XYZ file of C-alpha atoms in Angstrom:
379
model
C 107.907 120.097 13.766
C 105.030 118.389 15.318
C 105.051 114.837 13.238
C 101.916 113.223 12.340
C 100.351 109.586 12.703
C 97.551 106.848 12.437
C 96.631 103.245 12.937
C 96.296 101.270 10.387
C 94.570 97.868 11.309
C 95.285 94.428 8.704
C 92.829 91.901 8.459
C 94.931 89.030 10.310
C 94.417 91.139 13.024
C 97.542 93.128 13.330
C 97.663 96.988 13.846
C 100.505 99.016 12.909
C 101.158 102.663 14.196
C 102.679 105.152 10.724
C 104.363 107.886 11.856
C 104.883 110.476 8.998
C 108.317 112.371 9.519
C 109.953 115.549 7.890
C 110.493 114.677 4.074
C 114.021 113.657 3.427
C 116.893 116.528 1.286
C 115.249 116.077 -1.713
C 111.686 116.670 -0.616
C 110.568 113.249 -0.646
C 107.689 111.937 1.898
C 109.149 109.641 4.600
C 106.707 107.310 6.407
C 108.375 104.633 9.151
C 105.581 101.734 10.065
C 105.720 99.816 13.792
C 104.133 96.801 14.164
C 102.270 97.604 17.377
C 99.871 93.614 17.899
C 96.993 94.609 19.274
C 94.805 98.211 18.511
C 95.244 98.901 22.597
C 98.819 98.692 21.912
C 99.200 100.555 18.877
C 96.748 103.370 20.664
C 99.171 103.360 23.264
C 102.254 103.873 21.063
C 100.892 106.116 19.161
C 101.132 109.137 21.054
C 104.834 108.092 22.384
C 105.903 107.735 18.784
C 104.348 110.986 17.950
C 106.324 112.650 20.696
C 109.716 111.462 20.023
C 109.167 113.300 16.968
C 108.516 116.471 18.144
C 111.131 116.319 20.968
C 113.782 115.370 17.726
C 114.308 112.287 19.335
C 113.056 109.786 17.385
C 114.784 107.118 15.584
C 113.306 104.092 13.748
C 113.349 100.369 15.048
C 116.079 98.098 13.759
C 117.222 95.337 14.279
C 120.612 95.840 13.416
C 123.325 94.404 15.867
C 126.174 96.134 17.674
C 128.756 94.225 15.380
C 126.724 94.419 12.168
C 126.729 98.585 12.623
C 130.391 98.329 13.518
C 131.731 96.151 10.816
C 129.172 97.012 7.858
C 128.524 100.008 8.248
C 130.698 102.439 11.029
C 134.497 101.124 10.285
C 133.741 101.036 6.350
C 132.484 105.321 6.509
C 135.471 106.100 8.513
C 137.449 109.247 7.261
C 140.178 109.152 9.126
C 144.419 108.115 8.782
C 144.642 104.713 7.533
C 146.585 103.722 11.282
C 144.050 105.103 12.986
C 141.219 102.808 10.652
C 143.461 99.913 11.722
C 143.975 101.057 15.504
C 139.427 100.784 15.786
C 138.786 97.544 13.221
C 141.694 95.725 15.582
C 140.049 97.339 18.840
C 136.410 96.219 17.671
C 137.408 92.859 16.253
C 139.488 92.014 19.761
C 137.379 93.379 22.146
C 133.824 94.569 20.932
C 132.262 92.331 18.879
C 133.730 88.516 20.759
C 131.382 89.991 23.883
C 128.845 92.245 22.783
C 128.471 91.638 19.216
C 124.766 89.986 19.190
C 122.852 92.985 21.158
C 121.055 95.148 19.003
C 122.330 97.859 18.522
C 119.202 100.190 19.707
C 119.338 97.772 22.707
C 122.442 98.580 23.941
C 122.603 99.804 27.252
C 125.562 101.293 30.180
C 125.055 98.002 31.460
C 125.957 96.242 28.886
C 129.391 98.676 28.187
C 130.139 98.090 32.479
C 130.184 95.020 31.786
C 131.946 94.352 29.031
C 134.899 96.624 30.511
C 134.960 94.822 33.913
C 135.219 91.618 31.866
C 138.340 93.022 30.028
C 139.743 94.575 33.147
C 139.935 90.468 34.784
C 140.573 88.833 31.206
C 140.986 90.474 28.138
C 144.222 89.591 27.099
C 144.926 86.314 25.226
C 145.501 83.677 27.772
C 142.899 85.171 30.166
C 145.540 88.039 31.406
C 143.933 91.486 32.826
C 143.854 93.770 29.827
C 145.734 97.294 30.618
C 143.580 100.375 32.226
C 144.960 102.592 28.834
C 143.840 99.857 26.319
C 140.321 99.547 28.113
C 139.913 103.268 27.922
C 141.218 102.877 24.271
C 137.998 100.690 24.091
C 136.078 103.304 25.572
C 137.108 106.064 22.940
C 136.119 103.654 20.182
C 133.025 102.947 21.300
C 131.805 106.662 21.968
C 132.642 108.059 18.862
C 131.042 105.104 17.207
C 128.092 105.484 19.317
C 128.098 109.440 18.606
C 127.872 108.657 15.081
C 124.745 106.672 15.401
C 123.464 108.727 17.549
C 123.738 111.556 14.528
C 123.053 108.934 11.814
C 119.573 108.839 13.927
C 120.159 105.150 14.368
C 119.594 105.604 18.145
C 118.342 108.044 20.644
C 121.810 108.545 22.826
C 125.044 108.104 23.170
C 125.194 104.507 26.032
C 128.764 105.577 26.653
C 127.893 109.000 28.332
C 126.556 107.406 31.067
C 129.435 105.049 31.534
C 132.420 106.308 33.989
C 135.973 104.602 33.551
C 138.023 104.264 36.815
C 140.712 107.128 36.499
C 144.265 105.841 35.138
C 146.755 106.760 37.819
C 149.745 108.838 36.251
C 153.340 107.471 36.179
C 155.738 108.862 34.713
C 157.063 107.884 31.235
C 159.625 105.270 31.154
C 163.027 106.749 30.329
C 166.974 106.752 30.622
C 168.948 108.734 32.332
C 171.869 110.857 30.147
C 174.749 108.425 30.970
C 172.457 105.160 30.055
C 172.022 106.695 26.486
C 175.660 107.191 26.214
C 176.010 103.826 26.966
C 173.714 102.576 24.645
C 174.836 104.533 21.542
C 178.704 103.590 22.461
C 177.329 99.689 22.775
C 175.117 99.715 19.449
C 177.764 102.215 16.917
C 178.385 99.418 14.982
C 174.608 97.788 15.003
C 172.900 98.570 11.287
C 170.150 100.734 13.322
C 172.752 102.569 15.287
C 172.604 105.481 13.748
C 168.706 105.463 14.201
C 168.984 104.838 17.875
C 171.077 107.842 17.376
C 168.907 109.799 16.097
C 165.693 108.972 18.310
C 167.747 109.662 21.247
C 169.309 112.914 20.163
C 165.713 114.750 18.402
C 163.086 112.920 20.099
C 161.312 112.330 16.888
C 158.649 109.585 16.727
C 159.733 106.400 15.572
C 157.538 106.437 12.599
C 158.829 110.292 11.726
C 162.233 108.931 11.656
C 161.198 105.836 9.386
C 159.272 108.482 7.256
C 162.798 110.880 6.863
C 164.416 111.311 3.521
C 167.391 112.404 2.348
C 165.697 115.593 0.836
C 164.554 116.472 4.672
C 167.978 116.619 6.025
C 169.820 119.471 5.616
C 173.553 117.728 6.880
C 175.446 121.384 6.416
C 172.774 123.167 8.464
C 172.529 120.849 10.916
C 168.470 120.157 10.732
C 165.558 117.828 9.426
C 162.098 118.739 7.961
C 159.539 116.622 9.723
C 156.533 116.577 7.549
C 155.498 113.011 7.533
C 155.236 109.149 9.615
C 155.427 105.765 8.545
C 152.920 103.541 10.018
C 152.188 99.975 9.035
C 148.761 99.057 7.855
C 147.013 95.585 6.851
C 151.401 94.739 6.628
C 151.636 97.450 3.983
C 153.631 100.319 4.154
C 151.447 103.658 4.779
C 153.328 107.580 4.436
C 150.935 110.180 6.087
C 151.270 113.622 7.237
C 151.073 114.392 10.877
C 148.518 114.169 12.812
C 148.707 117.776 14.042
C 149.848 121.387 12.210
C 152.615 121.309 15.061
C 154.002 117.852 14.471
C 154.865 119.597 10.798
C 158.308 121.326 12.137
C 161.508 121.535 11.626
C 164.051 119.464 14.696
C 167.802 120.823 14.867
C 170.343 117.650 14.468
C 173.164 118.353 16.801
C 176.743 118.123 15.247
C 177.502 114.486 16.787
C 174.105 113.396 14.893
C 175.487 114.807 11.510
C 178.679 113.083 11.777
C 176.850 109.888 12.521
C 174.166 110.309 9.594
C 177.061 111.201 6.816
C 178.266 107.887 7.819
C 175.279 106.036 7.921
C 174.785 107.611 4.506
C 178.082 106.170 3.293
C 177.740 102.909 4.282
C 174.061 103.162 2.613
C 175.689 103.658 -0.833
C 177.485 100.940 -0.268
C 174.472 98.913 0.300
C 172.603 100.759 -2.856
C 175.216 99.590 -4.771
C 175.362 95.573 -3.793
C 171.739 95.670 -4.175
C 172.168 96.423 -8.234
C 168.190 96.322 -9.201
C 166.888 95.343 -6.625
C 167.530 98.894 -4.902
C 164.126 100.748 -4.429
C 165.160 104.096 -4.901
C 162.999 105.836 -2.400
C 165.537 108.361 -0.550
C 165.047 107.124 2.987
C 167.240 107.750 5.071
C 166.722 103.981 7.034
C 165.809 101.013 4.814
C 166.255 97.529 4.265
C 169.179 96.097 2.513
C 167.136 96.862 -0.727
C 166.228 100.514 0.473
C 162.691 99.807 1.275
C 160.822 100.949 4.280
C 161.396 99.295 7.699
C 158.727 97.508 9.508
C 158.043 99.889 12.491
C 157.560 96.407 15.112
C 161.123 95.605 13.305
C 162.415 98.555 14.536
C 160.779 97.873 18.369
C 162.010 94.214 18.633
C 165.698 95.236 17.284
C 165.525 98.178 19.638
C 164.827 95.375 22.469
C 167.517 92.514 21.506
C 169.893 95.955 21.252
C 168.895 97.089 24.921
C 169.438 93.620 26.360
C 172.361 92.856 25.042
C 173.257 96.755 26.518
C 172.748 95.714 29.922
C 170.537 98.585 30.218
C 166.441 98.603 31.455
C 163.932 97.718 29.806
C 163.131 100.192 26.966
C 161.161 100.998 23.850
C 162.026 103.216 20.825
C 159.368 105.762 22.026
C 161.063 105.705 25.255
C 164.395 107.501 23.604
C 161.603 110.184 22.809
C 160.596 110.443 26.459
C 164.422 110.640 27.564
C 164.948 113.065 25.089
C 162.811 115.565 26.519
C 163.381 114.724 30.271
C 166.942 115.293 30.074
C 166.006 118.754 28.502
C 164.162 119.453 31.138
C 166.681 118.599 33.579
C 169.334 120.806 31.588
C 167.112 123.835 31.593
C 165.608 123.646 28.159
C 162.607 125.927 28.345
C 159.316 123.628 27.997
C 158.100 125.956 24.756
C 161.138 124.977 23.409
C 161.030 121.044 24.089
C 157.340 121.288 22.719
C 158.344 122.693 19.614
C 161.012 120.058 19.207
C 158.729 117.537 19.920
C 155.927 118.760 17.973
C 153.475 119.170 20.981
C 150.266 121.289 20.075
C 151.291 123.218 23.419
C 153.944 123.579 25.579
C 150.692 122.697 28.811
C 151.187 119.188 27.381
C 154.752 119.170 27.605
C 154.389 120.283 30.975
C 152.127 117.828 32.632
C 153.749 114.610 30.599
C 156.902 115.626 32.015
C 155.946 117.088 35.081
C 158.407 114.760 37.349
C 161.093 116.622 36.013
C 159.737 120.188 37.341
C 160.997 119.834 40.796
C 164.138 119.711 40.781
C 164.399 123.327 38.402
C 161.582 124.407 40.760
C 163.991 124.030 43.855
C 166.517 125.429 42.005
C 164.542 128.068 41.188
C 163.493 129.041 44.704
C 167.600 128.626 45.991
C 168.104 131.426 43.300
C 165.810 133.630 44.725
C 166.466 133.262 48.367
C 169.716 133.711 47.160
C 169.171 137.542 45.684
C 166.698 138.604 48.679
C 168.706 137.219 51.562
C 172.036 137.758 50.666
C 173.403 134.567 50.192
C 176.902 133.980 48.836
C-alpha cells in the first residue's frame, strides 16, 4: 500500500512531515508526525518517509533505549519456560544493559554489538577475567531474538545482529570419565546422602534437573525403568517443575538392576528420614529431597557433586559430566547411537553423533578390521 503524507508548517516556525499509515485491526486511522525543523527539511523527508512505507519498512521514531525495550518491555512479553526467562533477564542485566544500555534502541548499530562482544571477550567476567566464547555467543542468541522481535513489533527496520559474525567456537570434546573412574566414584561416595543420585546420573544419563524432578510414581523398581516427563530448575531461588523442553526428552530410561538395588535402599533410608521429620515432612514423592523431603537446590547438587569428586581423587567433574560419560562409554561398548539418543532424550540420533563424535573411531577401526577380516581371509 502506497502510504500517504503532507507538511504541516506551526507558526514558531517548525514543520512537521504526517505520514498516514494502514489503519490499525480495528479499522482505526493511524497518523505518526516527525518533527522535520525547517520546510527544506521536511520536503526532503517527505518522500523518504513516504517510501519506507511502501517498501513495508517503516517504523516510527522513538526514543526508547536498548535497556528500556529490554527490561520494560521484551523480558516482561516473554512466553517462554520460567529458566529460560531467568537464563535472558541474568544475560541482559550482566552483560547488555552495564555497556550498551543508553543507545537508542533504533540507533543501534553492528558496531555497537562488535563492540560490546570484543569488550566481553578481554573482560566480562567479574574481576576483569575474559568471559567464555559459549557465554558470549549465549549473548549473541539473546540479543537476536530480542532484536527479531522488534524488528516484528515494527520498533525498528532490521535485525543489527544479522550483520554481526561471532568467531567460530572450536569443538572439544565433552568432559567425561572413563568406566573404571565411575566405579571408583560410586564405591568412594555409597555411603554419601547423594550417592545413590550420583548413581543414578552415572548409570541413565538423565539431566540433573530430570533426576531432581523424579518421583516415586515414575519409577517402576520391579520393571526396572523411570518415566521422565519433567525437570527441576531453580528460578528467582524458588523451586520451578516444567516439562521438557522437547517431545523426545518425554521418554521412558531403563534402570539397570545395580540401580534398583541402590534406589530400594535409598528409599529405605528415606522413610527413615520421613519419619524423624514428623510434620515437618513435605510429602511430595521425590525420590531426592532434603531432610524434610523438599526439593534440592540444583547448584546444591553441583557443589556436593564437587567436594564428592575431590575428596575421590578423581578429575575435575560436574553432574552433567556423568551424563556425558554415560553415553561415551555406550558408545565405546557398541550401543547403537539411535539407541543412546533415545536414552538420552536427543531430538535425533545426528546430535548424538556429532556431540560424541570422539568416540566413533575407535568402532570405526573396528569396523573396517571386521571387514578386511571377511574379504581377505583373515583368521
Amino acid at each position: 500500500m502506497r502510504g500517504k503524507g503532507s507538511i504541516v508548517g506551526r507558526k514558531n516556525g517548525t514543520y512537521y512531515v504526517v505520514i498516514e499509515l494502514p489503519p490499525d485491526a480495528e479499522g482505526k486511522r493511524r497518523q505518526k508526525w516527525h518533527r522535520a525543523g525547517s520546510k527544506e527539511d521536511a520536503e526532503r523527508l517527505l518522500p523518504e518517509l513516504l517510501v519506507q512505507v511502501h517498501r513495508g519498512v517503516y517504523v516510527a521514531t522513538s526514543r526508547t533505549t536498548v535497556r528500556d525495550y529490554l527490561l520494560k518491555s521484551w523480558l516482561p512479553s516473554l512466553d517462554v519456560r520460567a529458566s529460560t526467562a531467568e537464563l535472558y533477564e541474568t544475560i541482559v542485566n550482566a552483560y547488555v544493559v552495564p555497556h550498551i544500555g543508553t543507545v537508542r534502541l533504533q540507533e543501534l548499530a553492528p558496531a555497537h554489538l562488535k563492540s560490546l562482544y570484543k569488550t566481553l571477550q578481554t573482560s566480562g567476567r567479574r574481576g576483569g577475567q575474559p568471559l567464555a566464547p559459549k557465554t558470549i555467543r549465549n549473548v549473541h542468541t539473546t540479543l537476536h531474538r530480542a532484536l527479531r522481535d522488534a524488528v516484528e513489533e515494527e520498533l525498528v527496520i532490521r535485525n543489527v545482529a544479522d550483520a554481526v559474525r561471532l568467531t567460530k567456537v572450536e569443538w572439544t570434546a565433552p568432559a567425561h570419565w572413563n568406566a573404571e573412574q565411575v566405579a571408583s566414584f560410586v564405591t568412594a561416595t555409597k555411603d554419601d546422602r547423594l550417592g545413590p543420585l550420583w548413581f543414578i546420573l552415572a548409570s541413565t544419563g538423565l539431566r540433573r534437573g530430570e533426576a531432581l524432578a523424579l518421583r516415586w510414581p515414575d519409577l517402576s523398581l520391579d520393571h526396572g525403568r523411570a518415566s521422565v516427563h519433567r525437570s527441576l530448575a531453580w528460578v528467582r531461588k524458588q523451586p520451578a517443575f516444567g516439562e521438557p523442553k522437547t517431545k523426545a526428552g518425554r521418554r521412558t530410561v531403563p534402570l539397570p538392576a545395580e540401580t534398583v538395588t541402590v534406589l530400594k535402599a535409598h528409599r529405605k533410608r528415606q522413610a527413615a528420614e520421613q519419619l524423624a521429620a514428623g510434620e515437618l515432612w513435605k510429602d511430595l514423592g521425590l525420590v531426592f529431597s532434603l531432610e524434610d523431603g523438599s526439593p534440592v537446590p540444583p547448584k546444591r547438587v553441583t557443589k556436593a557433586f564437587g567436594r564428592a569428586v575431590e575428596r575421590a581423587g578423581l578429575p575435575k567433574l560436574t553432574p552433567h559430566g556423568l551424563r556425558h560419560t554415560f553415553a561415551t562409554v555406550a558408545l565405546e561398548e557398541g550401543v547403537l547411537t539411535k539407541v543412546v539418543a533415545d536414552v538420552l532424550g536427543h531430538s535425533s540420533a545426528s546430535i548424538t553423533a556429532d556431540l560424541y563424535s570422539h568416540t566413533t573411531e575407535p568402532s570405526t577401526r573396528d569396523a573396517s578390521e571386521r571387514v578386511a577380516s571377511a574379504m581377505f581371509g583373515r583368521a
